[in-house]
C-alpha atoms as a PDB file:
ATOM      1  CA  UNK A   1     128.895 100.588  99.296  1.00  0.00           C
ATOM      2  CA  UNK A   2     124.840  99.603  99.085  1.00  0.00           C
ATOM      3  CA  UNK A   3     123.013  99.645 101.770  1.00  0.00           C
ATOM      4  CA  UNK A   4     121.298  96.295 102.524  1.00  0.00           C
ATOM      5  CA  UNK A   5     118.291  98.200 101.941  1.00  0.00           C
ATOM      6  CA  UNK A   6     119.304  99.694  98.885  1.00  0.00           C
ATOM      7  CA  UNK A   7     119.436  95.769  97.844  1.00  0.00           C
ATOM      8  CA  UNK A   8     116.074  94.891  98.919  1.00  0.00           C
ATOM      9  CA  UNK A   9     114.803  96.956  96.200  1.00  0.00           C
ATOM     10  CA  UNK A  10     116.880  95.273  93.956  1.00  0.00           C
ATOM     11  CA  UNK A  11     115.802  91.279  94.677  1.00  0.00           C
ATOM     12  CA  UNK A  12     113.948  89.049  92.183  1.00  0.00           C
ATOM     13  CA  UNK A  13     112.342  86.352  94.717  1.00  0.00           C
ATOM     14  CA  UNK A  14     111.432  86.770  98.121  1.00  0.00           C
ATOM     15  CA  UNK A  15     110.239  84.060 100.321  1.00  0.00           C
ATOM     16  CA  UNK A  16     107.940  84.968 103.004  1.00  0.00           C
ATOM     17  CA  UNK A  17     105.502  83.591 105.835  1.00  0.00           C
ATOM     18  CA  UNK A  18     102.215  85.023 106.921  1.00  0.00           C
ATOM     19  CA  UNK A  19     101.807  84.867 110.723  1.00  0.00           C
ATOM     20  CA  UNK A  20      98.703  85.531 112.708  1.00  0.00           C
ATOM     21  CA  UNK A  21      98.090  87.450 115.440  1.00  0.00           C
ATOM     22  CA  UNK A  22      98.300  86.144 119.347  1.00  0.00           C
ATOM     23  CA  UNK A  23      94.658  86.330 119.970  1.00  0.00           C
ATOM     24  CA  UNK A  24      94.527  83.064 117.276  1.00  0.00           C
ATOM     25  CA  UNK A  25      96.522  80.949 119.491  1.00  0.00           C
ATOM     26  CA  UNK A  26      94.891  82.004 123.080  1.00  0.00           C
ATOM     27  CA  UNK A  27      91.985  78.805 122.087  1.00  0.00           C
ATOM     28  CA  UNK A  28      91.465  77.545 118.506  1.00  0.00           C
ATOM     29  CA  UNK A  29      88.533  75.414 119.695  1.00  0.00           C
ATOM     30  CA  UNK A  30      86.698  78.521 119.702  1.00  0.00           C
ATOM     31  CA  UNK A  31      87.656  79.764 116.255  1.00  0.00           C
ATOM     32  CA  UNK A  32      85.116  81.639 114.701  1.00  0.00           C
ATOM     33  CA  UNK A  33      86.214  83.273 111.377  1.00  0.00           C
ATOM     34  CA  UNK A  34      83.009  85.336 110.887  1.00  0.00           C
ATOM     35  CA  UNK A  35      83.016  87.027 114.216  1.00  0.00           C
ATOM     36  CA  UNK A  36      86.769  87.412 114.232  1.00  0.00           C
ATOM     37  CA  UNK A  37      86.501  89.258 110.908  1.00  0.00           C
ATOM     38  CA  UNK A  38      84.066  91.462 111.902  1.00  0.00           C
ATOM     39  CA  UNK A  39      85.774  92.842 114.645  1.00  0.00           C
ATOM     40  CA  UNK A  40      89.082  93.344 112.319  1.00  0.00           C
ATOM     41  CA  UNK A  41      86.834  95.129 109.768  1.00  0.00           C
ATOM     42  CA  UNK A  42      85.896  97.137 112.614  1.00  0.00           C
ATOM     43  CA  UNK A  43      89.181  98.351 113.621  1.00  0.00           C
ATOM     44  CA  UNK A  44      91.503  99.021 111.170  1.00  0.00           C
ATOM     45  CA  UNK A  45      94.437  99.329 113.167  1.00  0.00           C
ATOM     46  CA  UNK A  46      94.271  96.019 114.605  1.00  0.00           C
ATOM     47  CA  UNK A  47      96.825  93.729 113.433  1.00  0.00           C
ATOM     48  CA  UNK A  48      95.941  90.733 111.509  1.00  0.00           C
ATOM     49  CA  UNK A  49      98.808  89.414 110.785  1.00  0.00           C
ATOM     50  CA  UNK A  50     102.286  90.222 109.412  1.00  0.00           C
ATOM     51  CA  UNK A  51     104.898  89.479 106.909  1.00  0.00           C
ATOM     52  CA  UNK A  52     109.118  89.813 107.899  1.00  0.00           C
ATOM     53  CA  UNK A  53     107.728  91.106 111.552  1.00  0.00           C
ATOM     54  CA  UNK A  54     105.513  94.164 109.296  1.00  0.00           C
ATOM     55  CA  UNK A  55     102.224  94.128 110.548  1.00  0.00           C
ATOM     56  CA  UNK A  56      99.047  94.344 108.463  1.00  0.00           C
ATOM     57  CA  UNK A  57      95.330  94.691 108.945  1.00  0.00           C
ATOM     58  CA  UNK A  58      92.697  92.831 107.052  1.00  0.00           C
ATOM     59  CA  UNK A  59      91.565  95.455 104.661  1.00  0.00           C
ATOM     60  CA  UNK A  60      95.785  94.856 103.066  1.00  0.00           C
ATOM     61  CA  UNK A  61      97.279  97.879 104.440  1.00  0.00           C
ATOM     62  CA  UNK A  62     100.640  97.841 106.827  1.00  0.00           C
ATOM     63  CA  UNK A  63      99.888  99.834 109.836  1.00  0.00           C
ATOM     64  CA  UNK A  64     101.798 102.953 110.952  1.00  0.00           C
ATOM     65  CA  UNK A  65     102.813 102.305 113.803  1.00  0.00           C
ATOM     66  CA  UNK A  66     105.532 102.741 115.702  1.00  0.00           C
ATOM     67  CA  UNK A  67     106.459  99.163 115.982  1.00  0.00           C
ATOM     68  CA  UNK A  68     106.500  98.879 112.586  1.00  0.00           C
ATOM     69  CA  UNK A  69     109.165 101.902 111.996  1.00  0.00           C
ATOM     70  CA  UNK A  70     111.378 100.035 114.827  1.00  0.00           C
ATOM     71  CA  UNK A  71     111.374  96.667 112.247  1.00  0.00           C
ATOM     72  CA  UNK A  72     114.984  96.031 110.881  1.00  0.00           C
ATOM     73  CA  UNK A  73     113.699  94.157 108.084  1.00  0.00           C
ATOM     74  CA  UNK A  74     112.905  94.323 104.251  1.00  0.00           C
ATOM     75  CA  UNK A  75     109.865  97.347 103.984  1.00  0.00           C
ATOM     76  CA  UNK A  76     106.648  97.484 101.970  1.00  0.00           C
ATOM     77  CA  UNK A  77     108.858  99.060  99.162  1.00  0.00           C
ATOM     78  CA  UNK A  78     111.197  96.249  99.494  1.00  0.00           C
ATOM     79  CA  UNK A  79     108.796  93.997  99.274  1.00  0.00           C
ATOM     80  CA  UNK A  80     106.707  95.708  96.022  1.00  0.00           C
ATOM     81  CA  UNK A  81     109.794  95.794  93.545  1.00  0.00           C
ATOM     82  CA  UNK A  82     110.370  92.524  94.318  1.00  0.00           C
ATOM     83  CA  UNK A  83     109.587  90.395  90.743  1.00  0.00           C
ATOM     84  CA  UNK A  84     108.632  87.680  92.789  1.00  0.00           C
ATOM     85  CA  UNK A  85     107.075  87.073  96.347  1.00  0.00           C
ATOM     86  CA  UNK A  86     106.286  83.618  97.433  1.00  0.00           C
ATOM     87  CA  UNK A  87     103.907  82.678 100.108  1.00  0.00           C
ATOM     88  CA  UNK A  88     102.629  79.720 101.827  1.00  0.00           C
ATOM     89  CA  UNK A  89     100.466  79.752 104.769  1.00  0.00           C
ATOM     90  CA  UNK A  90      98.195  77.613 105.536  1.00  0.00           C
ATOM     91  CA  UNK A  91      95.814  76.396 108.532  1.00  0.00           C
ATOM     92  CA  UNK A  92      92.463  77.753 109.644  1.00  0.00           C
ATOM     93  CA  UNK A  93      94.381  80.262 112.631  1.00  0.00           C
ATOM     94  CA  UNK A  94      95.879  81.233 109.800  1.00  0.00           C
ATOM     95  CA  UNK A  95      92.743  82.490 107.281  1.00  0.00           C
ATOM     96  CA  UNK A  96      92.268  86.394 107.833  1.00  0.00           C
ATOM     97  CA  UNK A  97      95.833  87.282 108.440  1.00  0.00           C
ATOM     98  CA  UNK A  98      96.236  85.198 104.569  1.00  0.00           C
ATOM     99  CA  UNK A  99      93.237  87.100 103.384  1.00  0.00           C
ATOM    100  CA  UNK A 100      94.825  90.751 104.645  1.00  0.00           C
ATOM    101  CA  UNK A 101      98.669  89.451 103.417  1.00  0.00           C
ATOM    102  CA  UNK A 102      96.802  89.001  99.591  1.00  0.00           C
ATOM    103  CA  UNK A 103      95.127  92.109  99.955  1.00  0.00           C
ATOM    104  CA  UNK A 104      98.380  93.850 100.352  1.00  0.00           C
ATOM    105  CA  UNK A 105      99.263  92.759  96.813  1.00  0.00           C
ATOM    106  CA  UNK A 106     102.599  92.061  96.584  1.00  0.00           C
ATOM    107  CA  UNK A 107     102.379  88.359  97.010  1.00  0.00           C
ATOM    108  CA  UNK A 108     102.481  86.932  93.225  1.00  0.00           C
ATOM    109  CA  UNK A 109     102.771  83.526  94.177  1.00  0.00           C
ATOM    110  CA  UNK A 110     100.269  81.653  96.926  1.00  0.00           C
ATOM    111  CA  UNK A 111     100.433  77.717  98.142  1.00  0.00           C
ATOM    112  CA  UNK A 112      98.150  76.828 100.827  1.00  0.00           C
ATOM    113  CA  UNK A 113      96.088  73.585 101.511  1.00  0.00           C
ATOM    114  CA  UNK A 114      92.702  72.948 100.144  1.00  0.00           C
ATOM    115  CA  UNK A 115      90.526  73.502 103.478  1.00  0.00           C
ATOM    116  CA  UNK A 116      92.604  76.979 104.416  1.00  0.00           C
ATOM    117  CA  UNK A 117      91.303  78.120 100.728  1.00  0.00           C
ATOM    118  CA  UNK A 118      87.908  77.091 101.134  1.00  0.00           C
ATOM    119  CA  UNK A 119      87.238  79.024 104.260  1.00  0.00           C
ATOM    120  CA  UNK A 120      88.811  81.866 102.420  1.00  0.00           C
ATOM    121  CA  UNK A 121      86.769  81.866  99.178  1.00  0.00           C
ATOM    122  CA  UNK A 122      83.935  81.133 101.749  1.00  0.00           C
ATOM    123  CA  UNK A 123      84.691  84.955 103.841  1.00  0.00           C
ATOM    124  CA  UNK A 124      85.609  86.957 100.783  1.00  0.00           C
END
């Protein structure tokens, strides 16, 4: 018998949200994307945002971590020989953990609204 694992690696579509870090929901009248970058650039094992409970950084690299090993979830390598990944996120809380969940690349397919991709073309 498989392992569910075994059939993660196997999937052709896989359906998955981009969530944001705490920090973005503390006060969003005080968003500042430019500052908030900065300080992810600076610290590459802060978490920016994850995908199936994984968390990322901004440069589009899952941390190694020890929360991340505890995850019962599909893994990077799940996620990579997957045909097909399909993403939408949108919302401006939501901008650097989208920009670090594209720089992982393993999302093929993207849907967000119009003023979530602005202020990302506008950062990268």
């Amino acid at each position: 018998m498989q392992s569910i694992a075994e059939k993660w690696r196997k999937i052709d579509v896989a359906i998955v949200g981009v969530g944001s870090p705490p920090e973005y929901y503390s006060d969003k009248s005080q968003f500042d994307p430019v500052a908030l970058r900065r300080s992810y650039e600076d610290n590459p094992e802060k978490t920016v945002g994850d995908i199936g409970a994984r968390r990322f950084n901004i440069q589009g690299q899952f941390l190694k971590n020890d929360y991340n090993e505890r995850i019962m979830g599909i893994d990077e390598e799940g996620l990579k020989s997957a045909k097909n990944v399909l993403s939408i996120a949108a919302g401006h809380h939501k901008v650097l953990s989208i920009i670090g969940a594209l720089r992982l690349n393993i999302i093929t397919h993207f849907v967000t609204d119009e003023s979530t991709a602005k202020t990302i073309l506008s950062l990268v």
